XYZ file of C-alpha atoms in Angstrom:
293
model
C 291.297 138.409 7.807
C 288.996 136.656 10.253
C 285.491 137.980 10.886
C 285.437 140.955 13.256
C 284.681 140.229 16.901
C 281.083 141.340 17.230
C 278.217 139.424 18.804
C 276.512 137.563 15.944
C 272.764 137.198 15.744
C 271.107 134.014 16.925
C 267.426 133.217 17.112
C 266.117 130.006 18.661
C 263.937 128.144 16.154
C 262.480 124.695 15.501
C 265.682 123.390 13.928
C 267.950 124.452 16.794
C 265.488 123.013 19.333
C 265.290 119.755 17.359
C 269.067 119.258 17.329
C 269.442 120.394 20.925
C 267.055 117.610 21.946
C 268.899 115.049 19.778
C 272.414 115.827 20.984
C 272.828 112.875 23.356
C 271.525 110.406 20.772
C 273.848 111.859 18.143
C 276.834 111.490 20.449
C 275.885 107.893 21.258
C 275.481 106.968 17.592
C 278.328 108.920 16.007
C 280.729 109.518 18.920
C 282.877 109.402 20.913
C 284.967 111.824 18.901
C 286.799 114.048 18.711
C 285.755 114.143 15.036
C 282.004 113.574 15.350
C 279.930 113.814 12.160
C 276.214 113.477 11.618
C 275.924 113.705 7.864
C 275.795 111.143 5.070
C 278.810 109.136 4.026
C 280.168 107.392 0.962
C 279.961 103.593 1.108
C 281.366 101.398 -1.638
C 281.261 98.090 0.281
C 278.590 97.375 2.922
C 279.693 95.093 5.802
C 278.108 91.609 5.765
C 274.865 91.061 7.711
C 275.353 90.577 11.431
C 278.183 93.087 11.812
C 278.660 94.264 15.378
C 277.583 97.765 16.452
C 281.263 98.684 16.845
C 281.992 97.615 13.257
C 278.957 99.490 11.978
C 279.923 102.684 13.826
C 283.490 102.487 12.556
C 282.234 101.973 8.993
C 279.785 104.873 9.327
C 282.541 107.167 10.614
C 284.899 106.131 7.821
C 282.145 106.779 5.263
C 281.500 110.255 6.667
C 285.190 111.100 6.526
C 285.276 109.763 2.959
C 282.545 112.287 2.098
C 284.747 115.158 3.321
C 287.738 113.759 1.426
C 285.653 113.539 -1.757
C 284.448 117.114 -1.278
C 288.081 118.172 -0.935
C 288.902 116.306 -4.146
C 286.047 118.091 -5.914
C 287.456 121.449 -4.819
C 290.770 120.566 -6.442
C 293.036 122.890 -4.493
C 291.663 123.299 -0.993
C 293.015 126.492 0.627
C 295.464 124.833 3.033
C 296.191 127.134 5.943
C 293.379 129.461 4.872
C 290.297 130.902 6.534
C 287.336 128.513 6.329
C 283.736 129.110 7.371
C 281.909 125.884 8.297
C 278.173 126.590 8.090
C 276.024 124.311 10.247
C 279.072 122.678 11.797
C 277.078 120.232 13.921
C 279.323 118.663 16.547
C 282.385 119.975 14.740
C 283.629 116.906 12.874
C 284.077 118.779 9.606
C 285.616 121.812 11.301
C 288.202 119.598 12.968
C 288.785 117.789 9.671
C 289.620 121.023 7.832
C 291.818 122.203 10.723
C 293.681 118.905 11.123
C 294.000 117.784 7.512
C 294.386 121.198 5.868
C 295.749 123.417 8.661
C 292.760 125.710 8.160
C 291.626 128.374 10.602
C 287.953 127.479 10.932
C 285.005 129.538 12.098
C 282.460 126.867 13.055
C 278.891 128.175 12.907
C 276.121 126.422 14.824
C 272.599 127.387 15.853
C 272.535 124.883 18.744
C 273.720 126.510 22.012
C 275.100 123.372 23.689
C 277.173 122.500 20.630
C 279.460 125.524 21.016
C 281.127 124.101 24.130
C 281.164 120.578 22.665
C 282.933 121.718 19.484
C 285.397 123.755 21.517
C 286.120 120.762 23.747
C 286.578 118.370 20.836
C 288.950 120.848 19.162
C 291.062 121.065 22.320
C 291.227 117.270 22.594
C 292.303 117.062 18.935
C 295.014 119.669 19.460
C 293.478 122.294 17.170
C 291.773 124.490 19.739
C 293.659 127.527 18.460
C 292.446 126.938 14.898
C 288.735 126.184 15.473
C 286.474 128.991 16.691
C 282.858 127.904 17.278
C 280.200 130.617 17.307
C 276.465 130.575 18.013
C 275.046 132.340 15.004
C 272.428 132.301 12.296
C 274.023 131.418 8.951
C 272.658 134.616 7.405
C 274.160 136.782 10.149
C 277.819 135.696 10.109
C 279.821 138.919 10.501
C 282.588 140.017 8.191
C 283.289 140.930 4.586
C 285.766 139.319 2.182
C 287.004 137.306 5.178
C 287.098 133.679 3.993
C 288.949 131.594 1.435
C 286.241 128.909 1.574
C 282.706 128.462 2.870
C 281.749 124.825 3.474
C 278.168 123.609 3.899
C 277.778 119.873 4.487
C 274.041 119.115 4.644
C 273.280 122.589 5.977
C 272.386 124.594 2.850
C 269.138 122.596 2.695
C 267.992 124.492 5.809
C 268.619 127.949 4.372
C 266.860 130.381 2.024
C 269.225 129.949 -0.906
C 269.012 133.373 -2.578
C 269.700 135.268 0.645
C 272.360 132.832 1.822
C 274.287 132.892 -1.467
C 274.272 136.704 -1.467
C 275.634 136.761 2.095
C 278.164 134.046 1.267
C 279.518 135.960 -1.714
C 280.052 138.971 0.534
C 281.924 136.821 3.066
C 284.252 135.294 0.463
C 287.540 136.784 -0.574
C 287.854 137.341 -4.345
C 288.508 133.919 -5.852
C 287.086 132.190 -2.774
C 284.945 129.086 -3.075
C 281.771 127.509 -1.724
C 281.792 123.726 -1.244
C 278.405 122.064 -0.721
C 277.475 118.435 -0.037
C 273.720 117.902 0.117
C 270.531 116.228 -1.053
C 268.686 117.880 -3.949
C 265.096 117.422 -5.026
C 264.408 115.383 -8.148
C 260.633 114.948 -7.854
C 258.383 117.619 -6.389
C 256.128 115.218 -4.451
C 259.034 114.211 -2.209
C 259.586 117.744 -0.891
C 256.860 117.822 1.768
C 257.690 114.501 3.521
C 261.428 115.189 3.294
C 261.103 118.671 4.805
C 258.678 117.508 7.477
C 260.933 114.768 8.794
C 264.364 116.371 8.351
C 263.204 119.964 9.180
C 264.735 121.233 5.941
C 263.914 123.432 2.943
C 265.037 121.029 0.236
C 265.454 122.440 -3.261
C 266.368 121.303 -6.745
C 269.783 121.715 -8.259
C 268.319 124.181 -10.746
C 267.037 126.306 -7.880
C 270.444 126.289 -6.160
C 272.372 127.084 -9.315
C 269.989 129.845 -10.349
C 270.292 131.494 -6.917
C 274.087 131.092 -6.926
C 274.392 132.605 -10.402
C 272.185 135.549 -9.407
C 274.474 136.157 -6.407
C 277.560 136.245 -8.631
C 278.929 132.758 -7.947
C 280.142 130.521 -10.761
C 279.716 126.731 -10.875
C 282.969 124.792 -11.199
C 282.039 121.245 -10.163
C 278.859 119.197 -9.909
C 279.401 115.573 -8.866
C 276.490 113.164 -8.421
C 277.489 110.699 -5.672
C 273.983 109.324 -5.013
C 274.917 105.705 -5.711
C 277.715 105.852 -3.125
C 275.411 107.317 -0.455
C 272.730 104.582 -0.736
C 274.714 102.074 1.320
C 275.151 104.581 4.123
C 271.447 104.402 4.872
C 271.620 100.616 5.081
C 274.270 101.034 7.779
C 272.249 103.566 9.762
C 269.189 101.322 9.576
C 271.224 98.473 11.077
C 272.402 100.807 13.823
C 268.787 101.718 14.564
C 268.027 98.007 15.000
C 270.884 97.628 17.494
C 269.815 100.744 19.386
C 266.266 99.454 19.728
C 267.541 96.045 20.809
C 269.539 97.727 23.576
C 266.411 99.588 24.636
C 264.501 96.265 24.768
C 267.178 93.646 25.626
C 264.665 90.792 26.027
C 263.211 91.267 22.570
C 264.091 88.698 19.892
C 266.394 90.189 17.180
C 263.884 89.389 14.405
C 261.152 91.198 16.289
C 263.501 94.125 16.858
C 264.146 94.246 13.114
C 260.420 94.185 12.342
C 259.782 96.873 14.958
C 262.561 98.998 13.505
C 261.033 98.686 10.056
C 257.766 100.099 11.365
C 259.368 103.090 13.120
C 259.225 106.548 11.590
C 263.010 106.908 11.493
C 263.390 103.621 9.652
C 260.625 104.455 7.187
C 262.260 107.772 6.360
C 265.696 106.170 5.999
C 264.208 103.657 3.580
C 262.288 106.381 1.705
C 265.504 108.379 1.311
C 267.447 105.333 0.169
C 264.825 104.453 -2.441
C 264.652 108.032 -3.731
C 268.427 108.137 -4.172
C 268.210 104.944 -6.233
C 265.302 105.985 -8.468
C 266.192 109.621 -9.063
C 263.642 111.162 -6.734
C 266.587 112.713 -4.883
C 270.161 113.397 -5.915
C 273.078 113.626 -3.531
C 275.637 115.900 -5.089
C 278.810 117.836 -4.400
C 278.877 121.413 -5.692
C 281.826 123.760 -5.932
C 281.064 127.397 -6.686
C 283.513 130.273 -6.856
C 283.468 134.008 -6.431
C 285.335 135.465 -9.423
C 288.527 137.433 -8.773
């Protein structure tokens, strides 16, 4: 049974304002859609240097879709045709993926007001408007009880207070329902402050997540470390940043654009993240948790 039709709670905060301001840039980098993602991807082969922006964007999109496919594989038996809650749905790429590839009925939760209409429009274009319902809502205030076969959080759980969110998630799940998470987890404590400051998150360790999930009555089924396959994704996004800055300054020599990109905050943080994934400072993992029958 889908969540009851009541007005969910939404409070404007720093994160929603941050993504509201970034919407046009996100659409330019990851669009045109209809399946638009802005999360990490899995890259096994990086294109050769000098790849065109179009090639880079296509590779980035394919890598992001590969992440969702790998999360589905980790689940084992995704609830085809079931009720799915997509927490922090972004521009709806994952919600459309579950609806199109698994015939799911998806409640797509966002805290960014303008994204509700964008997700709805993308769903209509993709032919799944009847199966994707975007709502403006805080993740802790999603209405309903025992309403969902699966709750999916792709790079959104890192924004949430885990203990409270896992308790609410367990209440939203049907008996036997699952939680599928793809996210970055903290390996070394000194990386928390710069990571949270730049990405506006509340990053935590795997131990913290699993302890909070266990306390809420959720059982771990799968933990897959895919860090090595995410590293290349950040090489691709760094190249895209170079192209974007070159477009902003068309008279600038490409080598100068590259040097300028390397000095920018975005590039520094992309490189910091890439290095941390390689040396164990961060782990990118897929988690599958289940509410017992």
